[in-house]
């Protein structure tokens, strides 16, 4: 499965008037898959945790925030699921969904928007769901479970935020910092990365890359691993070392973000492409500039089949 960036998602013939996001929280109980349903007293319905996007927010950020606000769970997103569309008073509502494993976390309904919850089997959930369109993401979640594609970890590629122009920089290239816009983008990148919560960050040691991930590192209180092999200079001279650095990320099998430069992205994506099944062959950007400054690409890697990427998606951090 693959998802596309949210700008493209909303650019269909039926332009949505309302954009929202949510998640299907799932767990295993004695080997049995269960999903979390919520009851909303205002609508007297059973559905998934979801809500409208706030100004300056991306859909992944919205999904994580809404789940926490409605049921008290702080989640990390898994694979993208189906986006649903249905008519509302103002036109069409588009809701983007993700899977989110929750283990044995405590559910606390907010008592206002949500007054009850149930952990149920997917079969029972399909029976209880009030809106028929809510069954679409559930069907994809079940299919992913049956294909051993539901348990994943994220490998995230970040292009550094907007830097000061090369033409106006007279010192060493590795010291060229972010522009003022880039510093704001870096804060937005941090908020976006929180949706997947990588516990490791690997970066080019050049200043603009380090500055891009610095806000996330500070918020999460984790250490940064620097890799000369993913600088522009080393990737051009010794691309095999660059490839080796990326390949080792798969061996760790832990959520990770890698921050690098535009000229290095073809080498990075070349490694990722080797881990994609044929159905996802076109999921990676293939043309320069590959990613915009501050944009991220998320590869969801199977926890059960080593090195197998089962979904790809990309998002731009909010840019003011």
XYZ file of C-alpha atoms in Angstrom:
320
model
C 0.000 0.000 0.000
C 1.137 3.560 -0.529
C -0.229 6.982 0.253
C 0.416 10.273 -1.463
C 1.068 13.657 0.035
C -1.914 15.545 1.420
C -1.809 18.260 -1.233
C -2.422 15.642 -3.920
C -4.948 13.822 -1.758
C -7.173 16.879 -1.657
C -6.820 17.675 -5.344
C -9.515 15.392 -6.663
C -12.558 16.413 -8.665
C -14.604 16.736 -5.482
C -12.516 19.225 -3.520
C -13.224 18.650 0.193
C -14.545 21.551 2.221
C -13.511 19.906 5.484
C -10.189 18.103 6.036
C -9.840 15.811 9.054
C -7.715 12.955 10.341
C -7.882 10.093 12.796
C -6.611 6.640 13.628
C -7.743 3.089 14.190
C -6.040 2.088 17.415
C -5.377 -1.627 17.588
C -3.938 -4.174 19.996
C -3.475 -7.896 20.406
C -5.310 -9.663 23.233
C -4.377 -13.330 23.610
C -3.389 -13.338 19.960
C -6.694 -11.775 18.867
C -6.735 -8.489 16.935
C -8.909 -5.836 18.578
C -9.714 -2.262 17.563
C -10.880 0.745 19.555
C -14.355 2.130 18.866
C -15.630 5.359 20.422
C -19.167 6.556 21.096
C -19.981 10.219 20.489
C -23.041 11.395 22.443
C -23.555 14.410 20.187
C -24.144 12.161 17.187
C -25.132 8.995 19.090
C -22.795 7.027 16.858
C -19.900 4.567 17.015
C -16.833 5.608 15.046
C -13.055 6.053 15.127
C -11.218 8.849 16.968
C -10.865 11.715 14.502
C -11.275 15.449 14.101
C -10.731 18.516 11.955
C -7.314 19.924 11.176
C -6.277 22.994 13.135
C -4.672 25.964 11.320
C -0.996 25.288 10.624
C -1.363 21.546 11.234
C -0.652 18.590 8.957
C -2.948 15.576 8.821
C -0.545 13.261 10.714
C -0.275 15.813 13.522
C -4.053 16.138 13.565
C -4.578 12.380 13.840
C -2.233 12.089 16.835
C -3.709 15.132 18.574
C -7.322 14.051 18.095
C -6.712 10.574 19.514
C -5.027 12.066 22.564
C -7.756 14.654 23.085
C -10.666 12.260 22.668
C -9.444 9.137 24.461
C -6.234 10.124 26.253
C -3.906 7.910 24.193
C -0.601 9.295 22.920
C -0.021 7.276 19.777
C 2.643 6.913 17.110
C 1.286 6.403 13.617
C 1.663 3.159 11.724
C 0.678 2.431 8.150
C -1.689 4.781 6.322
C -5.188 3.431 5.753
C -8.036 4.448 3.461
C -9.176 8.059 3.306
C -12.944 8.399 3.530
C -15.246 10.951 1.942
C -18.818 11.767 2.817
C -21.176 14.734 2.467
C -21.508 17.330 5.222
C -23.447 20.592 5.418
C -20.583 22.616 3.911
C -19.842 20.151 1.110
C -17.543 17.095 1.384
C -15.504 15.911 4.341
C -12.235 14.046 3.749
C -10.827 12.030 6.651
C -7.332 10.524 6.490
C -6.738 7.482 8.716
C -3.718 5.634 10.064
C -3.271 2.442 12.021
C -1.818 2.889 15.526
C -0.726 0.093 17.837
C -1.528 0.862 21.470
C -0.442 -2.186 23.517
C -2.075 -1.951 26.993
C -2.394 1.803 27.254
C -5.249 3.174 29.379
C -8.156 4.736 27.498
C -9.715 7.839 29.073
C -12.662 9.291 27.116
C -12.849 13.061 27.438
C -16.490 12.835 28.579
C -17.619 15.523 26.142
C -17.017 14.462 22.563
C -16.552 10.839 23.646
C -18.451 9.220 26.500
C -17.839 5.498 25.905
C -15.384 3.183 24.196
C -15.117 -0.482 23.264
C -12.265 -2.819 22.378
C -13.819 -5.224 19.901
C -12.880 -7.618 17.125
C -12.863 -6.183 13.588
C -15.964 -8.235 12.800
C -17.866 -6.716 15.723
C -16.550 -3.249 14.847
C -17.936 -3.548 11.320
C -21.339 -4.362 12.806
C -21.315 -1.437 15.252
C -19.920 1.337 13.046
C -22.649 3.859 12.280
C -21.167 5.430 9.146
C -20.652 2.820 6.382
C -17.595 4.687 5.059
C -15.802 3.986 8.365
C -15.566 0.348 7.323
C -13.142 1.189 4.498
C -10.079 1.887 6.678
C -11.033 -1.077 8.874
C -10.979 -3.399 5.864
C -7.482 -2.201 4.950
C -6.277 -2.689 8.519
C -7.602 -6.257 8.580
C -6.047 -7.004 5.188
C -2.688 -5.649 6.393
C -2.945 -7.835 9.502
C -3.672 -10.921 7.446
C -0.706 -10.142 5.161
C 1.683 -9.522 8.100
C 1.953 -5.842 7.121
C 0.320 -4.247 10.166
C 3.276 -4.378 12.562
C 5.824 -1.877 11.267
C 8.436 0.683 12.247
C 9.160 3.962 10.410
C 12.308 4.887 8.525
C 11.963 8.612 7.860
C 14.036 10.622 5.385
C 14.163 14.368 6.023
C 15.483 16.945 3.595
C 16.971 19.767 5.636
C 14.954 22.966 5.920
C 15.591 26.067 3.813
C 19.197 27.235 4.165
C 20.837 30.558 3.438
C 21.642 30.856 -0.303
C 24.924 29.379 -1.512
C 25.533 32.521 -3.552
C 25.650 34.730 -0.452
C 27.732 32.369 1.704
C 31.505 32.849 1.711
C 32.591 30.462 4.448
C 32.846 26.659 4.482
C 29.858 24.928 2.884
C 29.391 22.699 5.904
C 28.858 25.777 8.062
C 26.057 27.266 5.945
C 23.087 27.577 8.326
C 19.344 27.710 7.952
C 17.642 30.879 6.807
C 15.014 32.487 9.036
C 12.330 30.617 7.099
C 14.316 27.412 7.576
C 14.407 27.862 11.344
C 10.627 28.124 11.375
C 10.462 25.062 9.146
C 12.702 23.169 11.586
C 10.173 23.762 14.366
C 7.455 22.485 12.054
C 9.552 19.438 11.135
C 9.822 18.647 14.844
C 6.041 18.721 15.262
C 5.593 16.533 12.192
C 8.148 13.945 13.320
C 6.292 13.610 16.623
C 3.530 11.795 14.723
C 5.864 8.800 14.239
C 8.147 9.413 17.211
C 11.505 8.134 15.908
C 13.749 7.187 18.825
C 16.940 7.625 16.765
C 18.081 10.499 14.552
C 20.987 10.217 12.114
C 22.131 13.387 10.378
C 24.734 14.891 8.144
C 27.046 16.899 10.421
C 26.676 19.974 8.226
C 25.077 22.855 10.086
C 21.826 23.136 8.146
C 20.969 19.476 8.739
C 21.822 19.592 12.439
C 19.739 22.736 12.866
C 16.796 21.081 11.110
C 16.555 18.209 13.606
C 17.669 20.178 16.689
C 14.136 21.124 17.853
C 13.005 17.488 17.688
C 16.084 16.284 19.569
C 15.471 18.867 22.280
C 11.788 17.961 22.627
C 12.476 14.222 22.787
C 15.734 14.466 24.763
C 17.551 12.010 22.521
C 21.083 12.035 21.143
C 22.057 12.778 17.568
C 24.253 10.426 15.551
C 26.332 12.251 12.931
C 27.340 10.514 9.694
C 29.867 12.116 7.336
C 28.803 9.623 4.665
C 25.516 11.467 4.080
C 27.044 14.900 3.471
C 26.961 16.217 -0.090
C 30.724 15.922 -0.352
C 31.090 12.331 0.847
C 28.033 11.066 -1.028
C 29.533 12.371 -4.282
C 32.961 10.879 -3.609
C 32.041 7.640 -1.864
C 28.400 6.746 -2.631
C 28.956 3.156 -1.486
C 29.548 4.400 2.045
C 26.351 6.440 1.821
C 24.445 3.355 0.747
C 25.959 1.364 3.597
C 24.842 3.975 6.140
C 21.259 3.806 4.890
C 21.271 0.007 4.735
C 22.397 -0.212 8.357
C 19.248 1.670 9.394
C 17.250 -1.399 8.336
C 19.454 -3.650 10.439
C 18.663 -1.724 13.644
C 14.900 -2.318 13.215
C 14.075 0.773 15.268
C 12.128 3.955 14.391
C 14.649 6.352 12.897
C 14.870 9.675 11.061
C 17.715 10.470 8.665
C 18.374 14.115 7.746
C 20.393 14.856 4.637
C 20.774 17.066 1.553
C 18.958 17.239 -1.782
C 21.946 15.938 -3.821
C 22.190 12.901 -1.527
C 18.534 11.898 -1.875
C 18.950 9.862 -5.120
C 21.475 7.619 -3.345
C 19.240 7.257 -0.272
C 16.165 6.481 -2.368
C 18.184 4.015 -4.429
C 18.703 1.962 -1.267
C 15.076 2.274 -0.212
C 13.938 1.173 -3.668
C 15.675 -2.165 -3.175
C 13.401 -2.810 -0.189
C 10.175 -1.998 -2.035
C 7.909 -4.675 -3.472
C 6.954 -4.279 -7.122
C 3.578 -2.806 -6.170
C 5.365 0.167 -4.565
C 7.946 0.645 -7.305
C 6.694 4.136 -8.132
C 6.205 5.300 -4.547
C 9.555 7.102 -4.237
C 10.263 10.495 -5.833
C 12.272 10.008 -9.009
C 13.017 13.560 -10.156
C 15.002 16.458 -8.774
C 14.423 18.041 -6.231
C 12.926 14.770 -4.844
C 11.781 16.449 -1.626
C 11.143 20.104 -0.821
C 13.079 21.757 2.019
C 11.625 20.456 5.285
C 9.706 17.660 3.561
C 9.791 14.124 4.939
C 9.307 10.695 3.382
C 8.180 7.845 5.626
C 8.898 4.232 4.754
C 6.922 1.812 6.910
C 9.133 -1.241 7.372
C 7.678 -4.600 8.364
C 8.542 -5.776 11.874
C 7.926 -9.361 10.821
C 9.659 -9.476 7.437
C 13.126 -7.942 7.760
C 13.755 -4.999 5.473
C 10.435 -5.162 3.654
C 8.822 -1.756 3.108
C 5.036 -2.116 3.083
C 3.921 1.530 2.722
C 5.379 4.892 1.737
C 4.048 8.392 2.310
C 5.413 11.926 2.317
C 4.472 15.232 3.906
C 5.684 18.782 3.990
C 6.044 20.381 7.377
C 3.767 23.416 7.635
C 5.436 26.344 5.906
C 4.284 29.852 6.766
